[in-house]
mmCIF file with all atom_site columns, C-alpha atoms in Angstrom:
data_model
loop_
_atom_site.group_PDB
_atom_site.id
_atom_site.type_symbol
_atom_site.label_atom_id
_atom_site.label_alt_id
_atom_site.label_comp_id
_atom_site.label_asym_id
_atom_site.label_entity_id
_atom_site.label_seq_id
_atom_site.pdbx_PDB_ins_code
_atom_site.Cartn_x
_atom_site.Cartn_y
_atom_site.Cartn_z
_atom_site.occupancy
_atom_site.B_iso_or_equiv
_atom_site.pdbx_formal_charge
_atom_site.auth_seq_id
_atom_site.auth_comp_id
_atom_site.auth_asym_id
_atom_site.auth_atom_id
_atom_site.pdbx_PDB_model_num
ATOM 1   C CA . VAL A 1 1   ? 0.000   0.000  0.000  1.00 0.00 ? 949  VAL A CA 1
ATOM 2   C CA . GLN A 1 2   ? 1.303   3.435  -0.900 1.00 0.00 ? 950  GLN A CA 1
ATOM 3   C CA . LEU A 1 3   ? -0.076  6.343  1.065  1.00 0.00 ? 951  LEU A CA 1
ATOM 4   C CA . GLN A 1 4   ? 0.195   10.024 0.290  1.00 0.00 ? 952  GLN A CA 1
ATOM 5   C CA . ALA A 1 5   ? -0.813  12.681 2.782  1.00 0.00 ? 953  ALA A CA 1
ATOM 6   C CA . PHE A 1 6   ? -1.503  16.180 1.548  1.00 0.00 ? 954  PHE A CA 1
ATOM 7   C CA . GLY A 1 7   ? -3.404  19.336 2.406  1.00 0.00 ? 955  GLY A CA 1
ATOM 8   C CA . GLY A 1 8   ? -1.086  20.843 4.986  1.00 0.00 ? 956  GLY A CA 1
ATOM 9   C CA . GLY A 1 9   ? -0.097  24.471 5.049  1.00 0.00 ? 957  GLY A CA 1
ATOM 10  C CA . LEU A 1 10  ? 0.250   27.629 7.088  1.00 0.00 ? 958  LEU A CA 1
ATOM 11  C CA . VAL A 1 11  ? -2.793  28.823 9.009  1.00 0.00 ? 959  VAL A CA 1
ATOM 12  C CA . GLN A 1 12  ? -3.460  31.279 11.824 1.00 0.00 ? 960  GLN A CA 1
ATOM 13  C CA . ALA A 1 13  ? -4.550  30.100 15.225 1.00 0.00 ? 961  ALA A CA 1
ATOM 14  C CA . GLY A 1 14  ? -8.266  29.413 15.248 1.00 0.00 ? 962  GLY A CA 1
ATOM 15  C CA . GLY A 1 15  ? -8.249  28.493 11.583 1.00 0.00 ? 963  GLY A CA 1
ATOM 16  C CA . SER A 1 16  ? -9.001  25.203 9.856  1.00 0.00 ? 964  SER A CA 1
ATOM 17  C CA . LEU A 1 17  ? -7.323  22.768 7.520  1.00 0.00 ? 965  LEU A CA 1
ATOM 18  C CA . ARG A 1 18  ? -8.397  19.532 5.912  1.00 0.00 ? 966  ARG A CA 1
ATOM 19  C CA . LEU A 1 19  ? -5.797  16.860 5.372  1.00 0.00 ? 967  LEU A CA 1
ATOM 20  C CA . SER A 1 20  ? -6.257  14.031 2.930  1.00 0.00 ? 968  SER A CA 1
ATOM 21  C CA . CYS A 1 21  ? -4.667  10.612 2.734  1.00 0.00 ? 969  CYS A CA 1
ATOM 22  C CA . ALA A 1 22  ? -4.778  8.904  -0.631 1.00 0.00 ? 970  ALA A CA 1
ATOM 23  C CA . ALA A 1 23  ? -4.028  5.223  -1.056 1.00 0.00 ? 971  ALA A CA 1
ATOM 24  C CA . SER A 1 24  ? -2.841  3.261  -4.050 1.00 0.00 ? 972  SER A CA 1
ATOM 25  C CA . GLY A 1 25  ? -1.762  -0.285 -4.587 1.00 0.00 ? 973  GLY A CA 1
ATOM 26  C CA . SER A 1 26  ? -4.430  -1.746 -2.370 1.00 0.00 ? 974  SER A CA 1
ATOM 27  C CA . THR A 1 27  ? -7.962  -1.191 -1.184 1.00 0.00 ? 975  THR A CA 1
ATOM 28  C CA . LEU A 1 28  ? -7.896  1.135  1.793  1.00 0.00 ? 976  LEU A CA 1
ATOM 29  C CA . SER A 1 29  ? -11.151 -0.293 3.107  1.00 0.00 ? 977  SER A CA 1
ATOM 30  C CA . SER A 1 30  ? -9.150  -3.333 4.223  1.00 0.00 ? 978  SER A CA 1
ATOM 31  C CA . TYR A 1 31  ? -7.421  -1.234 6.885  1.00 0.00 ? 979  TYR A CA 1
ATOM 32  C CA . SER A 1 32  ? -8.128  0.891  9.864  1.00 0.00 ? 980  SER A CA 1
ATOM 33  C CA . VAL A 1 33  ? -6.239  4.138  9.255  1.00 0.00 ? 981  VAL A CA 1
ATOM 34  C CA . GLY A 1 34  ? -4.652  6.486  11.714 1.00 0.00 ? 982  GLY A CA 1
ATOM 35  C CA . TRP A 1 35  ? -3.128  9.928  11.743 1.00 0.00 ? 983  TRP A CA 1
ATOM 36  C CA . PHE A 1 36  ? -0.002  10.721 13.703 1.00 0.00 ? 984  PHE A CA 1
ATOM 37  C CA . ARG A 1 37  ? 2.014   13.896 14.012 1.00 0.00 ? 985  ARG A CA 1
ATOM 38  C CA . GLN A 1 38  ? 5.574   14.767 14.826 1.00 0.00 ? 986  GLN A CA 1
ATOM 39  C CA . ALA A 1 39  ? 6.815   18.144 15.965 1.00 0.00 ? 987  ALA A CA 1
ATOM 40  C CA . PRO A 1 40  ? 10.497  19.091 15.777 1.00 0.00 ? 988  PRO A CA 1
ATOM 41  C CA . GLY A 1 41  ? 12.474  17.411 18.529 1.00 0.00 ? 989  GLY A CA 1
ATOM 42  C CA . LYS A 1 42  ? 9.529   15.346 19.683 1.00 0.00 ? 990  LYS A CA 1
ATOM 43  C CA . GLU A 1 43  ? 8.393   11.773 19.215 1.00 0.00 ? 991  GLU A CA 1
ATOM 44  C CA . ARG A 1 44  ? 5.699   10.873 16.744 1.00 0.00 ? 992  ARG A CA 1
ATOM 45  C CA . GLU A 1 45  ? 2.376   10.931 18.552 1.00 0.00 ? 993  GLU A CA 1
ATOM 46  C CA . PHE A 1 46  ? -1.050  9.488  17.931 1.00 0.00 ? 994  PHE A CA 1
ATOM 47  C CA . VAL A 1 47  ? -3.770  11.856 16.766 1.00 0.00 ? 995  VAL A CA 1
ATOM 48  C CA . THR A 1 48  ? -6.737  9.760  15.678 1.00 0.00 ? 996  THR A CA 1
ATOM 49  C CA . VAL A 1 49  ? -7.781  6.489  14.059 1.00 0.00 ? 997  VAL A CA 1
ATOM 50  C CA . ILE A 1 50  ? -10.797 5.257  12.120 1.00 0.00 ? 998  ILE A CA 1
ATOM 51  C CA . SER A 1 51  ? -12.007 1.696  11.694 1.00 0.00 ? 999  SER A CA 1
ATOM 52  C CA . ARG A 1 52  ? -12.308 -0.028 8.336  1.00 0.00 ? 1000 ARG A CA 1
ATOM 53  C CA . SER A 1 53  ? -15.987 0.748  8.006  1.00 0.00 ? 1001 SER A CA 1
ATOM 54  C CA . GLY A 1 54  ? -15.659 4.228  9.443  1.00 0.00 ? 1002 GLY A CA 1
ATOM 55  C CA . GLY A 1 55  ? -18.060 3.403  12.233 1.00 0.00 ? 1003 GLY A CA 1
ATOM 56  C CA . THR A 1 56  ? -15.530 3.671  15.059 1.00 0.00 ? 1004 THR A CA 1
ATOM 57  C CA . THR A 1 57  ? -13.141 6.519  15.743 1.00 0.00 ? 1005 THR A CA 1
ATOM 58  C CA . PHE A 1 58  ? -10.787 7.454  18.553 1.00 0.00 ? 1006 PHE A CA 1
ATOM 59  C CA . TYR A 1 59  ? -8.962  10.694 19.257 1.00 0.00 ? 1007 TYR A CA 1
ATOM 60  C CA . ALA A 1 60  ? -6.107  11.903 21.378 1.00 0.00 ? 1008 ALA A CA 1
ATOM 61  C CA . ASN A 1 61  ? -7.339  14.098 24.218 1.00 0.00 ? 1009 ASN A CA 1
ATOM 62  C CA . SER A 1 62  ? -5.453  17.064 22.794 1.00 0.00 ? 1010 SER A CA 1
ATOM 63  C CA . VAL A 1 63  ? -7.510  17.093 19.578 1.00 0.00 ? 1011 VAL A CA 1
ATOM 64  C CA . GLN A 1 64  ? -10.850 15.720 20.781 1.00 0.00 ? 1012 GLN A CA 1
ATOM 65  C CA . TYR A 1 65  ? -13.783 17.891 19.642 1.00 0.00 ? 1013 TYR A CA 1
ATOM 66  C CA . ARG A 1 66  ? -11.526 19.930 17.324 1.00 0.00 ? 1014 ARG A CA 1
ATOM 67  C CA . PHE A 1 67  ? -10.436 17.283 14.814 1.00 0.00 ? 1015 PHE A CA 1
ATOM 68  C CA . THR A 1 68  ? -12.638 14.890 12.876 1.00 0.00 ? 1016 THR A CA 1
ATOM 69  C CA . ILE A 1 69  ? -11.455 11.845 10.970 1.00 0.00 ? 1017 ILE A CA 1
ATOM 70  C CA . SER A 1 70  ? -13.538 10.395 8.152  1.00 0.00 ? 1018 SER A CA 1
ATOM 71  C CA . ARG A 1 71  ? -13.129 8.140  5.179  1.00 0.00 ? 1019 ARG A CA 1
ATOM 72  C CA . ASP A 1 72  ? -14.542 7.488  1.742  1.00 0.00 ? 1020 ASP A CA 1
ATOM 73  C CA . ASN A 1 73  ? -13.785 3.888  0.860  1.00 0.00 ? 1021 ASN A CA 1
ATOM 74  C CA . ASP A 1 74  ? -15.177 4.281  -2.639 1.00 0.00 ? 1022 ASP A CA 1
ATOM 75  C CA . LYS A 1 75  ? -12.491 6.904  -3.294 1.00 0.00 ? 1023 LYS A CA 1
ATOM 76  C CA . ASN A 1 76  ? -9.786  5.136  -1.269 1.00 0.00 ? 1024 ASN A CA 1
ATOM 77  C CA . MET A 1 77  ? -9.381  8.248  0.850  1.00 0.00 ? 1025 MET A CA 1
ATOM 78  C CA . VAL A 1 78  ? -9.168  9.192  4.516  1.00 0.00 ? 1026 VAL A CA 1
ATOM 79  C CA . TYR A 1 79  ? -9.572  12.761 5.726  1.00 0.00 ? 1027 TYR A CA 1
ATOM 80  C CA . LEU A 1 80  ? -8.676  14.772 8.790  1.00 0.00 ? 1028 LEU A CA 1
ATOM 81  C CA . GLN A 1 81  ? -10.687 17.920 9.351  1.00 0.00 ? 1029 GLN A CA 1
ATOM 82  C CA . MET A 1 82  ? -8.860  20.165 11.798 1.00 0.00 ? 1030 MET A CA 1
ATOM 83  C CA . ASN A 1 83  ? -10.719 23.101 13.335 1.00 0.00 ? 1031 ASN A CA 1
ATOM 84  C CA . ASN A 1 84  ? -9.771  25.688 15.924 1.00 0.00 ? 1032 ASN A CA 1
ATOM 85  C CA . LEU A 1 85  ? -6.104  25.018 15.284 1.00 0.00 ? 1033 LEU A CA 1
ATOM 86  C CA . LYS A 1 86  ? -3.563  25.979 17.918 1.00 0.00 ? 1034 LYS A CA 1
ATOM 87  C CA . PRO A 1 87  ? 0.167   26.698 17.623 1.00 0.00 ? 1035 PRO A CA 1
ATOM 88  C CA . GLU A 1 88  ? 0.843   23.449 19.465 1.00 0.00 ? 1036 GLU A CA 1
ATOM 89  C CA . ASP A 1 89  ? -0.772  21.565 16.577 1.00 0.00 ? 1037 ASP A CA 1
ATOM 90  C CA . THR A 1 90  ? 2.214   22.520 14.422 1.00 0.00 ? 1038 THR A CA 1
ATOM 91  C CA . ALA A 1 91  ? 3.832   19.308 13.183 1.00 0.00 ? 1039 ALA A CA 1
ATOM 92  C CA . VAL A 1 92  ? 4.283   17.010 10.247 1.00 0.00 ? 1040 VAL A CA 1
ATOM 93  C CA . TYR A 1 93  ? 1.156   14.889 9.945  1.00 0.00 ? 1041 TYR A CA 1
ATOM 94  C CA . TYR A 1 94  ? 1.305   11.293 8.754  1.00 0.00 ? 1042 TYR A CA 1
ATOM 95  C CA . CYS A 1 95  ? -1.371  8.809  7.811  1.00 0.00 ? 1043 CYS A CA 1
ATOM 96  C CA . ALA A 1 96  ? -0.770  5.113  8.305  1.00 0.00 ? 1044 ALA A CA 1
ATOM 97  C CA . THR A 1 97  ? -2.561  1.794  8.003  1.00 0.00 ? 1045 THR A CA 1
ATOM 98  C CA . TYR A 1 98  ? -3.148  -0.276 11.108 1.00 0.00 ? 1046 TYR A CA 1
ATOM 99  C CA . ARG A 1 99  ? -1.840  -3.818 11.233 1.00 0.00 ? 1047 ARG A CA 1
ATOM 100 C CA . GLU A 1 100 ? -4.205  -6.735 11.680 1.00 0.00 ? 1048 GLU A CA 1
ATOM 101 C CA . GLY A 1 101 ? -6.603  -6.626 14.574 1.00 0.00 ? 1049 GLY A CA 1
ATOM 102 C CA . ASN A 1 102 ? -9.136  -4.223 15.963 1.00 0.00 ? 1050 ASN A CA 1
ATOM 103 C CA . ILE A 1 103 ? -8.440  -0.742 17.281 1.00 0.00 ? 1051 ILE A CA 1
ATOM 104 C CA . LEU A 1 104 ? -10.330 -1.117 20.544 1.00 0.00 ? 1052 LEU A CA 1
ATOM 105 C CA . ALA A 1 105 ? -7.262  -1.421 22.751 1.00 0.00 ? 1053 ALA A CA 1
ATOM 106 C CA . LYS A 1 106 ? -5.922  2.061  23.483 1.00 0.00 ? 1054 LYS A CA 1
ATOM 107 C CA . ARG A 1 107 ? -2.374  0.884  23.971 1.00 0.00 ? 1055 ARG A CA 1
ATOM 108 C CA . ASN A 1 108 ? -2.373  -0.725 20.541 1.00 0.00 ? 1056 ASN A CA 1
ATOM 109 C CA . ARG A 1 109 ? -4.130  1.941  18.500 1.00 0.00 ? 1057 ARG A CA 1
ATOM 110 C CA . GLU A 1 110 ? -1.849  4.681  19.866 1.00 0.00 ? 1058 GLU A CA 1
ATOM 111 C CA . SER A 1 111 ? 1.346   2.746  19.267 1.00 0.00 ? 1059 SER A CA 1
ATOM 112 C CA . VAL A 1 112 ? 3.486   3.676  16.251 1.00 0.00 ? 1060 VAL A CA 1
ATOM 113 C CA . GLY A 1 113 ? 4.614   0.069  15.986 1.00 0.00 ? 1061 GLY A CA 1
ATOM 114 C CA . ARG A 1 114 ? 1.073   -1.140 15.354 1.00 0.00 ? 1062 ARG A CA 1
ATOM 115 C CA . TYR A 1 115 ? 0.943   0.719  12.037 1.00 0.00 ? 1063 TYR A CA 1
ATOM 116 C CA . GLU A 1 116 ? 2.419   -0.785 8.931  1.00 0.00 ? 1064 GLU A CA 1
ATOM 117 C CA . TYR A 1 117 ? 2.317   1.499  5.895  1.00 0.00 ? 1065 TYR A CA 1
ATOM 118 C CA . TRP A 1 118 ? 3.041   5.196  6.231  1.00 0.00 ? 1066 TRP A CA 1
ATOM 119 C CA . GLY A 1 119 ? 2.597   8.201  4.009  1.00 0.00 ? 1067 GLY A CA 1
ATOM 120 C CA . GLN A 1 120 ? 5.355   10.757 3.556  1.00 0.00 ? 1068 GLN A CA 1
ATOM 121 C CA . GLY A 1 121 ? 3.809   13.397 5.805  1.00 0.00 ? 1069 GLY A CA 1
ATOM 122 C CA . THR A 1 122 ? 2.438   16.867 5.262  1.00 0.00 ? 1070 THR A CA 1
ATOM 123 C CA . GLN A 1 123 ? 3.516   19.959 7.193  1.00 0.00 ? 1071 GLN A CA 1
ATOM 124 C CA . VAL A 1 124 ? 0.969   21.877 9.249  1.00 0.00 ? 1072 VAL A CA 1
ATOM 125 C CA . THR A 1 125 ? 2.098   25.180 10.711 1.00 0.00 ? 1073 THR A CA 1
ATOM 126 C CA . VAL A 1 126 ? -0.168  27.218 12.974 1.00 0.00 ? 1074 VAL A CA 1
ATOM 127 C CA . SER A 1 127 ? 0.896   30.773 13.696 1.00 0.00 ? 1075 SER A CA 1
ATOM 128 C CA . SER A 1 128 ? -0.132  32.605 16.839 1.00 0.00 ? 1076 SER A CA 1
#
């Protein structure tokens, strides 16, 4: 599976961005898909994940109620709508496919090692 994340950019605090994750080489509906982010000098951290059907989602506390993950399996796409952005949201954002198994266990779904295929990342910069 090849993933490509795009849609990042520069936005003022309080603004919005919509990231997209496009898949090729395989049917994305076979995978739960997550978004992670990595700020300079920090470890890659979990942001959100969506189940294969799109019926189940989980969010990091820091983005809950501001970010929304969705998917369109017909288009082989996953999206991340980010509202009310804050300077601390500045990072490179990555989409990734989850390895086999469900995403119900918090420890698993938030673990970088549980994700198999990764996109190249897209930069999000939020100015204050």
